[in-house]
Amino acid sequence: MTGSSAVGPHPFETGLEPGPANHVPLSPVSFLARAAAAQGGAVAVVDGARRITYAELHARCRRLAAALAAWGIGRLDTVAILSGNTPEMIEAHFAVPMLGAVLNPLNTRLDAATLAASLAHGGARLLVVDADYAALAAEALAHEALAGTGAEIRVVAAGAAIGLPPGTRAYEDLIAAGDPDFACPGPADEWQSLCLLYTSGTTGDPKGAVYSHRGAYLQALGNALAFGLAQDSVYLWTLPMFHCNGWSYPWAVVAAGGTQVCLRKVDPAAIFRLVAEHRVTHLCGAPIVLAMLVNAPPEVRVPFAQTVRCATGGAAPPSTTLRDMEALGFRVTHLYGATESYGPATLCLPGPDWAELDPETRYGRMARQGAALPTLEAVRVVDPETRAPVPRDGAHVGEIVLRGNTVMKGYLKNSAATQAALGDGWYRTGDLAVWHPDGAVEIKDRAKDIIISGGENISSLEIEEVLTRHPAVMLAAVVAKPDPTWGETPCAFLELKPGAAASAPEILDFCRARLARFKLPRSILFGPLPKTATGKIQKFVLRERARAGEGPDG
Ligand code: ADP
């Protein structure tokens, strides 16, 4: 008898239904219960002299969840948090989803008006405030953008926060009051919303990307695998945790059973000291953080014996930064992604021929954005018009699109933007790239950043890459400047290394030897560059200044 002639349901489809024994909603919250059970005495979090074991972390998170539940916070309530990289921030990443509530980490470098607008848009019911940001939070809570909405936001203060509204409760009081054995409801299903993250607004108005428990679970495992996290990993917080949940590492490190070391402010001296002191094995940071490390004065560069893996992304890392980091003893992994893809979506994998490549070529390869993380379904480069994949020839430029379980659910209360981003079955990144024969994508520009001069497309990244090879240049940003003859011409803004000097003609000579004539910057301006909280250069600000003929700092 063959299967095809049998009547009734197929044996593989009957009596094999999912049940509690074999089907549990995927949620990153479960990593903590498992780590506490498996290695309760191991150190989960280091903060200055403080140590929190996995057993303690689990109990504290359950206590916090219990206290919040007793205070009326429950399923799908938005819990915002305004904090640096603190233990409370890590705890919130578990305690809030344990309740089935939605965590909304806020960017600490935003102004009060924007924060108030985010709190109103996200429907925050509770705000956890770290003492360092108490004044900013108080201003945001009192702001008219919030006052007019009639929203009632409960406030929890971590540390000695002063100036917050009456009725504010102390974080440690809540922890003390909560039941450590609280039976956390968790998510009802894995598609339930877990987090709300506003995009940093590099190219326009911030939008609120919504993540699911399932997506965060997979993203954390994908990153733990790609970055080689294990039980003996020591992860230093040099990336803001409010940015795409710190690329999922509050969960990824717990999944691996490693240790997280808190750091409130990116300061090269503190980073080198902590790396040596705690034998840090992993850290992440935007290219600008790496630039700060390689340009740190020699006296703060404490030597360390271990190999430190450093993942970078969020903006294109210049190949010189990659080279200089390796010279300092860091092993660099290049990642690419967006808020909409829970942070990292691709990573640049070393090719089999890398060992034989000359250093300049190899660092050029490392600057490519690479191929999909194991937990992303697919990445493609497609023709902007036909939406068909471009040839994998390293020459055709198209848009990067992503598909898989680690793409956001959509934007909160913005179906038009959700449709535009996800509607054709792929997430449209707006990043222009070529696709190489080995499967790696290489970004040429953001669609909005490309410069069109005399009908030719010029990649701002290509010019920036050349400019950062000049020994005096620390950061470079190139934008389009309107031009009556050419339409647009490249305008370069340069931030020089501390103590370094260079003139515009000298920089131009340097570029002449390395760039086609039509790509040469027509204007070169010097000064500190405006950056977002995540260390990205605000090109829209520079475009305005280029238009107005102003210097970088206005
Ligand atoms: P925003 O869009 O407001 O800047 P995101 O953090 O979501 O906020 O930024 C995602 C974008 O950052 C990507 O679409 C891409 O343009 C840029 N980006 C991220 N990683 C890289 C990288 N490794 N190389 C080049 N660009 C990157």
Coordinates of C-alpha atoms and ligand atoms in Angstrom, one line a residue:
M1 CA 0.0 0.0 0.0
T2 CA 1.3 3.4 -0.8
G3 CA 0.7 6.6 1.1
S4 CA -1.0 8.2 -1.9
S5 CA -3.7 5.6 -2.1
A6 CA -4.5 5.6 1.7
V7 CA -7.8 7.2 2.7
G8 CA -8.0 9.6 5.6
P9 CA -5.3 11.8 7.2
H10 CA -1.6 11.0 6.6
P11 CA 0.0 9.2 9.6
F12 CA 2.5 12.1 9.8
E13 CA -0.5 14.5 10.2
T14 CA -2.5 12.7 12.9
G15 CA -1.9 12.1 16.6
L16 CA 1.1 14.4 16.4
E17 CA -0.5 17.7 17.4
P18 CA 1.6 20.3 19.3
G19 CA 1.0 20.5 23.0
P20 CA 2.6 22.0 26.1
A21 CA 5.2 19.2 26.1
N22 CA 6.6 20.0 22.7
H23 CA 5.4 23.5 21.7
V24 CA 6.2 26.6 23.7
P25 CA 6.1 30.2 22.4
L26 CA 9.6 31.3 21.6
S27 CA 10.5 34.2 23.9
P28 CA 13.9 35.5 25.0
V29 CA 12.6 35.6 28.5
S30 CA 13.1 31.8 28.7
F31 CA 16.9 32.2 28.4
L32 CA 17.0 33.7 31.9
A33 CA 15.0 30.9 33.7
R34 CA 17.2 28.4 32.0
A35 CA 20.5 30.2 32.9
A36 CA 19.3 30.6 36.5
A37 CA 18.5 26.9 36.7
A38 CA 21.7 25.7 35.0
Q39 CA 24.2 28.1 36.5
G40 CA 22.6 30.1 39.2
G41 CA 25.8 31.0 41.0
A42 CA 27.6 32.3 37.9
V43 CA 28.0 36.1 37.5
A44 CA 25.4 37.5 35.1
V45 CA 26.0 41.2 35.5
V46 CA 29.0 43.3 36.6
D47 CA 28.4 47.0 37.5
G48 CA 31.4 48.7 39.1
A49 CA 32.0 46.8 42.4
R50 CA 28.5 45.1 42.2
R51 CA 28.0 41.5 41.0
I52 CA 24.6 40.0 40.2
T53 CA 24.5 36.2 39.8
Y54 CA 22.1 34.5 37.5
A55 CA 20.0 33.3 40.4
E56 CA 19.8 36.9 41.7
L57 CA 19.0 38.3 38.3
H58 CA 16.2 35.9 37.8
A59 CA 14.7 36.6 41.2
R60 CA 15.1 40.4 40.8
C61 CA 13.3 40.3 37.4
R62 CA 10.5 38.2 38.8
R63 CA 10.1 40.6 41.8
L64 CA 10.0 43.5 39.4
A65 CA 7.5 41.8 37.2
A66 CA 5.3 41.0 40.3
A67 CA 5.5 44.6 41.6
L68 CA 4.6 46.0 38.2
A69 CA 1.7 43.6 37.9
A70 CA 0.5 44.6 41.4
W71 CA 0.7 48.2 40.2
G72 CA -1.7 47.5 37.3
I73 CA 0.8 46.9 34.5
G74 CA -0.1 43.9 32.3
R75 CA -0.4 42.4 28.9
L76 CA 0.6 44.8 26.0
D77 CA 1.0 47.8 28.3
T78 CA 3.9 49.9 27.2
V79 CA 6.7 50.3 29.7
A80 CA 9.2 52.9 28.6
I81 CA 12.7 53.2 30.0
L82 CA 15.2 56.0 29.9
S83 CA 18.5 54.7 31.0
G84 CA 22.1 54.2 30.1
N85 CA 23.7 50.7 30.1
T86 CA 22.8 49.8 33.7
P87 CA 21.7 46.6 35.4
E88 CA 18.2 48.0 35.6
M89 CA 18.2 48.2 31.8
I90 CA 19.1 44.6 31.5
E91 CA 16.5 43.6 34.1
A92 CA 13.8 45.5 32.2
H93 CA 14.6 43.5 29.1
F94 CA 13.4 40.4 31.0
A95 CA 10.9 41.7 33.6
V96 CA 8.7 43.6 31.2
P97 CA 8.3 40.9 28.6
M98 CA 7.8 38.3 31.5
L99 CA 4.5 40.2 32.1
G100 CA 3.6 40.2 28.5
A101 CA 4.0 44.0 28.5
V102 CA 6.0 45.9 25.8
L103 CA 9.3 47.4 26.5
N104 CA 10.1 50.8 24.9
P105 CA 13.7 51.8 25.4
L106 CA 14.2 55.5 24.8
N107 CA 17.1 57.2 23.3
T108 CA 18.8 59.1 26.1
R109 CA 20.3 61.8 23.9
L110 CA 16.9 63.0 22.5
D111 CA 15.4 66.3 23.7
A112 CA 12.5 66.5 26.1
A113 CA 10.0 67.4 23.3
T114 CA 10.9 64.4 21.2
L115 CA 10.8 62.1 24.2
A116 CA 7.4 63.4 25.2
A117 CA 6.1 62.8 21.6
S118 CA 7.5 59.2 21.8
L119 CA 5.9 58.6 25.2
A120 CA 2.6 59.8 23.8
H121 CA 2.8 57.9 20.5
G122 CA 3.9 54.7 22.2
G123 CA 1.1 55.0 24.8
A124 CA 3.5 54.5 27.7
R125 CA 1.8 53.6 31.0
L126 CA 5.0 53.5 33.0
L127 CA 8.4 55.1 32.7
V128 CA 11.5 53.8 34.4
V129 CA 14.1 56.5 34.8
D130 CA 17.7 56.2 35.6
A131 CA 19.0 58.9 38.0
D132 CA 21.4 60.2 35.3
Y133 CA 18.4 61.2 33.2
A134 CA 16.0 62.4 35.9
A135 CA 16.0 66.0 34.8
L136 CA 15.4 65.1 31.2
A137 CA 12.6 62.8 32.1
A138 CA 10.9 65.4 34.3
E139 CA 11.0 67.9 31.5
A140 CA 9.6 65.3 29.0
L141 CA 6.8 64.3 31.4
A142 CA 5.8 67.9 31.9
H143 CA 6.0 68.7 28.2
E144 CA 2.9 69.9 26.4
A145 CA 3.2 67.2 23.8
L146 CA 2.3 64.8 26.6
A147 CA 0.2 67.0 28.9
G148 CA -2.4 67.4 26.1
T149 CA -3.0 63.7 25.6
G150 CA -4.4 63.0 29.1
A151 CA -1.9 60.2 29.5
E152 CA -1.2 59.0 33.0
I153 CA 2.3 57.7 33.2
R154 CA 3.5 56.0 36.4
V155 CA 7.2 56.7 37.1
V156 CA 9.9 54.5 38.6
A157 CA 13.2 56.0 39.6
A158 CA 16.4 53.9 39.6
G159 CA 19.1 55.4 41.8
A160 CA 19.0 58.7 43.5
A161 CA 16.8 60.4 41.0
I162 CA 15.5 63.8 42.0
G163 CA 13.0 66.2 40.5
L164 CA 10.5 63.5 39.2
P165 CA 6.8 63.9 39.7
P166 CA 5.1 63.1 43.0
G167 CA 4.1 59.5 43.3
T168 CA 7.3 58.3 41.7
R169 CA 8.4 55.0 43.2
A170 CA 11.9 53.8 43.9
Y171 CA 13.1 50.9 41.7
E172 CA 14.7 49.1 44.6
D173 CA 11.4 49.5 46.7
L174 CA 9.5 47.7 43.9
I175 CA 12.1 45.0 43.8
A176 CA 11.9 44.5 47.5
A177 CA 8.1 44.5 47.5
G178 CA 7.8 42.0 44.6
D179 CA 7.3 38.3 45.0
P180 CA 10.5 36.4 43.8
D181 CA 8.4 33.4 43.0
F182 CA 5.8 35.3 40.9
A183 CA 4.3 33.1 38.2
C184 CA 5.0 35.3 35.2
P185 CA 2.4 35.0 32.5
G186 CA 4.9 35.6 29.7
P187 CA 3.5 36.0 26.1
A188 CA 0.3 34.2 25.1
D189 CA 1.9 33.4 21.8
E190 CA 5.2 34.1 20.2
W191 CA 4.0 36.7 17.7
Q192 CA 2.9 38.9 20.7
S193 CA 4.6 42.3 20.7
L194 CA 7.7 42.5 22.9
C195 CA 9.4 45.8 22.2
L196 CA 8.8 49.2 20.6
L197 CA 11.9 50.8 19.2
Y198 CA 11.9 54.2 17.5
T199 CA 14.2 54.5 14.5
S200 CA 17.0 57.0 15.1
G201 CA 15.7 59.3 12.4
T202 CA 18.9 59.6 10.4
T203 CA 16.8 60.1 7.3
G204 CA 13.5 61.4 8.5
D205 CA 10.8 61.3 11.2
P206 CA 11.2 58.5 13.8
K207 CA 8.9 55.5 13.4
G208 CA 8.1 53.0 16.0
A209 CA 9.2 49.5 14.9
V210 CA 7.5 46.7 16.8
Y211 CA 9.3 43.4 17.6
S212 CA 7.8 40.0 18.5
H213 CA 8.9 37.5 21.1
R214 CA 9.7 35.0 18.4
G215 CA 11.8 37.5 16.4
A216 CA 13.8 38.6 19.5
Y217 CA 14.4 35.0 20.5
L218 CA 15.8 34.1 17.1
Q219 CA 17.8 37.3 16.7
A220 CA 19.5 36.7 20.1
L221 CA 20.4 33.1 19.1
G222 CA 21.6 34.2 15.7
N223 CA 23.8 36.9 17.2
A224 CA 25.2 34.6 19.9
L225 CA 26.1 32.1 17.2
A226 CA 27.5 34.6 14.7
F227 CA 29.6 36.4 17.4
G228 CA 30.8 33.2 19.1
L229 CA 29.3 33.8 22.5
A230 CA 29.7 31.1 25.1
Q231 CA 29.5 30.5 28.8
D232 CA 33.0 32.1 29.4
S233 CA 32.2 35.2 27.3
V234 CA 32.5 38.5 29.0
Y235 CA 30.6 41.2 27.1
L236 CA 31.3 44.9 27.7
W237 CA 28.4 47.3 27.0
T238 CA 29.9 49.9 24.6
L239 CA 26.8 50.0 22.5
P240 CA 23.7 51.8 23.8
M241 CA 21.1 49.3 25.0
F242 CA 18.4 51.5 23.8
H243 CA 19.5 51.1 20.2
C244 CA 17.7 48.0 18.8
N245 CA 17.9 46.4 22.3
G246 CA 21.7 46.7 22.0
W247 CA 21.5 44.5 18.9
S248 CA 19.8 41.8 21.1
Y249 CA 22.8 41.2 23.4
P250 CA 21.0 41.6 26.7
W251 CA 19.3 38.4 25.7
A252 CA 22.1 36.8 23.6
V253 CA 24.6 36.9 26.4
V254 CA 22.1 35.3 28.8
A255 CA 21.3 32.7 26.2
A256 CA 25.0 31.8 26.2
G257 CA 25.3 32.1 30.0
G258 CA 28.1 34.7 29.8
T259 CA 28.7 37.8 31.8
Q260 CA 27.6 41.4 30.9
V261 CA 29.7 44.3 32.1
C262 CA 27.9 47.6 32.4
L263 CA 29.3 50.9 31.2
R264 CA 27.3 54.1 31.3
K265 CA 29.4 56.3 29.1
V266 CA 31.6 55.5 26.1
D267 CA 35.0 56.6 27.3
P268 CA 38.1 55.0 25.7
A269 CA 40.1 55.1 29.0
A270 CA 37.2 53.3 30.8
I271 CA 36.9 50.8 28.0
F272 CA 40.6 49.8 28.0
R273 CA 40.6 49.6 31.8
L274 CA 37.5 47.4 31.9
V275 CA 38.7 45.2 29.0
A276 CA 41.9 44.4 31.0
E277 CA 40.2 44.2 34.4
H278 CA 37.4 41.9 33.5
R279 CA 39.1 40.0 30.7
V280 CA 36.4 41.1 28.3
T281 CA 36.0 38.9 25.3
H282 CA 33.3 40.7 23.3
L283 CA 32.1 44.2 22.7
C284 CA 30.0 46.0 20.0
G285 CA 30.1 49.5 18.8
A286 CA 29.4 51.9 16.0
P287 CA 32.4 52.7 13.8
I288 CA 32.7 56.0 15.7
V289 CA 33.4 54.1 19.0
L290 CA 36.1 52.1 17.2
A291 CA 37.6 55.4 15.9
M292 CA 37.7 56.7 19.5
L293 CA 39.6 53.6 20.6
V294 CA 42.2 53.8 17.9
N295 CA 42.7 57.5 18.4
A296 CA 42.9 57.2 22.2
P297 CA 46.0 58.7 23.7
P298 CA 48.7 56.0 24.3
E299 CA 48.6 56.5 28.1
V300 CA 45.0 55.2 28.4
R301 CA 45.7 52.1 26.2
V302 CA 46.0 49.5 29.0
P303 CA 47.4 46.3 27.4
F304 CA 45.3 43.1 27.5
A305 CA 46.3 39.5 26.8
Q306 CA 43.1 38.0 25.6
T307 CA 41.6 38.2 22.1
V308 CA 38.7 40.7 22.2
R309 CA 36.1 40.2 19.5
C310 CA 34.5 43.5 18.4
A311 CA 31.4 43.7 16.3
T312 CA 30.8 46.9 14.5
G313 CA 28.0 48.3 12.3
G314 CA 25.2 50.8 12.2
A315 CA 27.2 52.8 9.7
A316 CA 29.9 51.8 7.2
P317 CA 33.3 51.3 9.0
P318 CA 36.2 52.8 7.1
S319 CA 38.8 50.2 6.2
T320 CA 41.5 52.2 8.1
T321 CA 39.5 51.8 11.3
L322 CA 39.2 48.1 10.8
R323 CA 43.0 47.9 10.2
D324 CA 43.9 50.0 13.2
M325 CA 41.5 48.0 15.5
E326 CA 43.2 44.8 14.5
A327 CA 46.6 46.4 15.2
L328 CA 45.4 47.1 18.7
G329 CA 44.5 43.4 19.3
F330 CA 40.8 43.4 18.5
R331 CA 39.2 40.9 16.1
V332 CA 36.6 42.7 14.2
T333 CA 33.3 41.4 12.9
H334 CA 31.4 43.7 10.6
L335 CA 27.5 43.6 10.9
Y336 CA 24.8 45.5 9.0
G337 CA 21.2 46.0 9.8
A338 CA 18.5 48.4 10.8
T339 CA 16.0 49.0 13.6
E340 CA 13.5 47.3 11.4
S341 CA 15.6 44.1 11.4
Y342 CA 16.1 43.9 15.2
G343 CA 19.6 45.3 14.6
P344 CA 22.2 43.1 12.8
A345 CA 20.8 41.3 9.7
T346 CA 24.0 40.4 7.8
L347 CA 27.6 39.8 8.7
C348 CA 30.8 39.9 6.7
L349 CA 32.2 36.4 6.7
P350 CA 35.9 35.9 6.2
G351 CA 36.4 34.3 2.7
P352 CA 38.7 31.2 2.2
D353 CA 41.2 33.5 0.3
W354 CA 41.5 36.2 2.9
A355 CA 44.7 34.9 4.4
E356 CA 46.5 35.4 1.0
L357 CA 45.1 38.8 0.3
D358 CA 47.3 41.9 0.7
P359 CA 46.2 43.9 3.8
E360 CA 44.5 46.7 1.9
T361 CA 42.4 44.4 -0.2
R362 CA 41.5 42.3 2.9
Y363 CA 40.4 45.4 4.9
G364 CA 38.4 46.4 1.8
R365 CA 36.6 43.0 1.9
M366 CA 36.0 43.4 5.6
A367 CA 34.2 46.7 5.0
R368 CA 31.5 44.8 3.0
Q369 CA 28.3 44.2 4.7
G370 CA 28.3 40.5 4.0
A371 CA 25.6 37.8 3.9
A372 CA 22.6 36.9 6.1
L373 CA 22.9 35.9 9.7
P374 CA 21.8 32.3 10.2
T375 CA 18.4 33.4 11.6
L376 CA 17.5 35.7 8.8
E377 CA 15.8 33.9 5.9
A378 CA 17.3 35.9 3.0
V379 CA 19.0 39.0 1.8
R380 CA 18.9 40.2 -1.8
V381 CA 19.9 43.2 -3.9
V382 CA 17.1 44.1 -6.2
D383 CA 16.7 46.4 -9.2
P384 CA 14.9 49.6 -7.9
E385 CA 12.5 49.5 -10.9
T386 CA 11.8 45.9 -11.7
R387 CA 12.4 44.5 -8.1
A388 CA 14.2 41.6 -9.7
P389 CA 17.6 40.5 -8.2
V390 CA 20.5 42.2 -9.7
P391 CA 23.3 40.0 -11.1
R392 CA 25.9 39.0 -8.5
D393 CA 28.7 40.8 -10.3
G394 CA 29.8 43.4 -7.8
A395 CA 28.8 46.1 -10.3
H396 CA 25.0 46.5 -10.6
V397 CA 23.7 48.8 -8.0
G398 CA 20.3 47.9 -6.4
E399 CA 18.4 48.1 -3.1
I400 CA 19.0 45.7 -0.3
V401 CA 15.9 43.9 0.8
L402 CA 15.5 41.5 3.7
R403 CA 13.1 38.7 4.6
G404 CA 12.7 36.5 7.6
N405 CA 11.6 36.0 11.2
T406 CA 13.9 38.8 12.4
V407 CA 12.1 41.5 10.4
M408 CA 9.9 43.8 12.5
K409 CA 6.1 43.2 12.8
G410 CA 5.6 46.7 11.4
Y411 CA 5.4 50.3 12.6
L412 CA 3.1 51.2 15.4
K413 CA 0.0 53.1 14.3
N414 CA 1.4 53.7 10.8
S415 CA 0.0 51.2 8.3
A416 CA 1.0 53.3 5.4
A417 CA 4.7 53.2 6.4
T418 CA 4.4 49.5 7.2
Q419 CA 2.9 48.8 3.8
A420 CA 5.7 50.8 2.1
A421 CA 8.4 48.9 4.1
L422 CA 7.0 45.3 4.0
G423 CA 4.3 45.3 1.4
D424 CA 6.1 43.6 -1.4
G425 CA 7.1 40.6 0.7
W426 CA 10.6 41.9 1.5
Y427 CA 11.7 44.7 3.9
R428 CA 13.0 47.6 1.8
T429 CA 16.0 49.0 3.5
G430 CA 16.6 52.0 1.3
D431 CA 20.3 51.1 1.1
L432 CA 21.9 50.9 -2.3
A433 CA 24.4 48.1 -2.8
V434 CA 26.1 45.8 -5.2
W435 CA 26.0 42.0 -4.8
H436 CA 29.3 40.1 -5.1
P437 CA 29.7 36.6 -6.6
D438 CA 30.4 35.2 -3.1
G439 CA 27.0 36.4 -1.8
A440 CA 28.3 39.4 0.1
V441 CA 26.4 42.7 -0.3
E442 CA 28.4 45.9 -0.3
I443 CA 26.6 49.2 0.4
K444 CA 27.3 52.1 -1.9
D445 CA 25.0 54.5 -0.2
R446 CA 21.7 55.2 1.3
A447 CA 19.2 56.0 -1.4
K448 CA 18.9 59.5 0.1
D449 CA 22.6 60.0 0.3
I450 CA 23.7 59.3 -3.2
I451 CA 25.1 62.3 -5.1
I452 CA 24.0 62.8 -8.7
S453 CA 26.4 65.0 -10.5
G454 CA 26.1 65.7 -14.2
G455 CA 23.9 62.6 -14.5
E456 CA 26.5 60.3 -12.8
N457 CA 25.8 58.6 -9.5
I458 CA 28.5 59.2 -7.0
S459 CA 28.7 57.1 -3.8
S460 CA 29.3 59.3 -0.8
L461 CA 30.8 56.3 1.0
E462 CA 33.5 55.8 -1.7
I463 CA 34.7 59.4 -1.2
E464 CA 34.5 59.1 2.6
E465 CA 36.5 55.9 2.4
V466 CA 39.3 57.8 0.6
L467 CA 39.2 60.8 2.9
T468 CA 39.5 58.6 6.0
R469 CA 42.7 57.2 4.7
H470 CA 44.3 60.6 5.0
P471 CA 46.4 60.5 8.2
A472 CA 45.0 63.7 9.7
V473 CA 41.3 62.7 9.2
M474 CA 39.3 61.1 12.0
L475 CA 35.8 61.3 10.5
A476 CA 34.5 62.2 7.0
A477 CA 31.0 62.8 5.7
V478 CA 30.2 63.7 2.1
V479 CA 26.9 65.1 1.0
A480 CA 25.3 66.6 -2.1
K481 CA 25.6 70.3 -2.6
P482 CA 23.2 71.9 -5.1
D483 CA 25.1 73.1 -8.2
P484 CA 23.8 75.2 -11.1
T485 CA 25.9 73.4 -13.7
W486 CA 26.1 69.8 -12.4
G487 CA 22.9 69.5 -10.4
E488 CA 24.8 68.3 -7.4
T489 CA 28.5 68.2 -6.4
P490 CA 30.2 66.4 -3.4
C491 CA 30.8 68.5 -0.4
A492 CA 33.1 67.0 2.3
F493 CA 32.9 67.7 6.0
L494 CA 36.0 66.6 8.0
E495 CA 36.7 66.2 11.6
L496 CA 40.4 65.9 12.2
K497 CA 42.2 63.7 14.7
P498 CA 43.1 65.5 18.0
G499 CA 46.2 67.7 17.4
A500 CA 46.2 67.0 13.6
A501 CA 46.2 69.7 10.9
A502 CA 45.4 69.6 7.2
S503 CA 44.3 72.2 4.6
A504 CA 41.7 71.9 2.0
P505 CA 44.2 71.9 -1.0
E506 CA 46.2 69.3 0.7
I507 CA 43.1 67.0 1.2
L508 CA 42.2 67.6 -2.4
D509 CA 45.6 66.6 -3.7
F510 CA 45.3 63.4 -1.6
C511 CA 41.9 62.7 -3.2
R512 CA 43.1 63.5 -6.8
A513 CA 45.5 60.6 -6.6
R514 CA 42.8 58.2 -5.6
L515 CA 39.5 59.3 -7.1
A516 CA 38.1 60.0 -10.6
R517 CA 37.9 63.7 -11.3
F518 CA 34.1 64.0 -11.3
K519 CA 34.0 62.5 -7.8
L520 CA 36.4 65.0 -6.2
P521 CA 34.8 67.1 -3.4
R522 CA 34.1 70.6 -4.6
S523 CA 34.0 72.0 -1.1
I524 CA 35.9 70.9 2.0
L525 CA 34.9 72.1 5.4
F526 CA 36.5 71.3 8.8
G527 CA 35.0 71.0 12.3
P528 CA 33.2 68.6 14.6
L529 CA 30.5 66.6 12.8
P530 CA 26.9 66.4 14.1
K531 CA 26.0 62.9 15.3
T532 CA 23.0 61.0 16.4
A533 CA 22.8 59.2 19.8
T534 CA 24.0 56.0 18.1
G535 CA 27.1 57.7 16.6
K536 CA 25.8 58.2 13.1
I537 CA 26.7 61.3 11.3
Q538 CA 23.5 63.4 10.7
K539 CA 23.9 63.9 7.0
F540 CA 20.6 65.7 6.7
V541 CA 22.0 68.4 8.9
L542 CA 25.1 68.6 6.8
R543 CA 23.1 68.7 3.6
E544 CA 21.4 71.8 5.0
R545 CA 24.7 73.4 5.8
A546 CA 26.1 72.5 2.4
R547 CA 23.1 74.2 0.9
A548 CA 23.6 77.2 3.1
G549 CA 27.4 77.2 2.6
E550 CA 28.1 76.8 6.3
G551 CA 30.8 74.9 8.2
P552 CA 30.1 71.5 9.9
D553 CA 29.2 73.0 13.3
G554 CA 26.9 75.6 12.0
Ligands
ADP1 P1 18.2 55.2 11.1 O1 17.6 54.6 9.9 O2 17.4 56.2 11.7 O3 19.7 55.6 10.9 P2 18.9 52.6 12.0 O4 19.7 52.4 13.2 O5 17.7 51.7 11.8 O6 18.3 54.1 12.2 O7 19.8 52.6 10.8 C1 19.8 51.6 9.8 C2 20.7 52.0 8.7 O8 22.0 52.2 9.1 C3 20.8 51.0 7.6 O9 19.6 51.1 6.7 C4 22.0 51.5 6.9 O10 21.8 52.6 6.0 C5 22.9 52.0 8.0 N1 23.8 50.9 8.4 C6 23.7 50.0 9.4 N2 24.8 49.2 9.4 C7 25.6 49.6 8.4 C8 26.9 49.1 7.9 N3 27.5 48.1 8.5 N4 27.4 49.7 6.9 C9 26.8 50.7 6.3 N5 25.6 51.2 6.7 C10 25.0 50.6 7.7

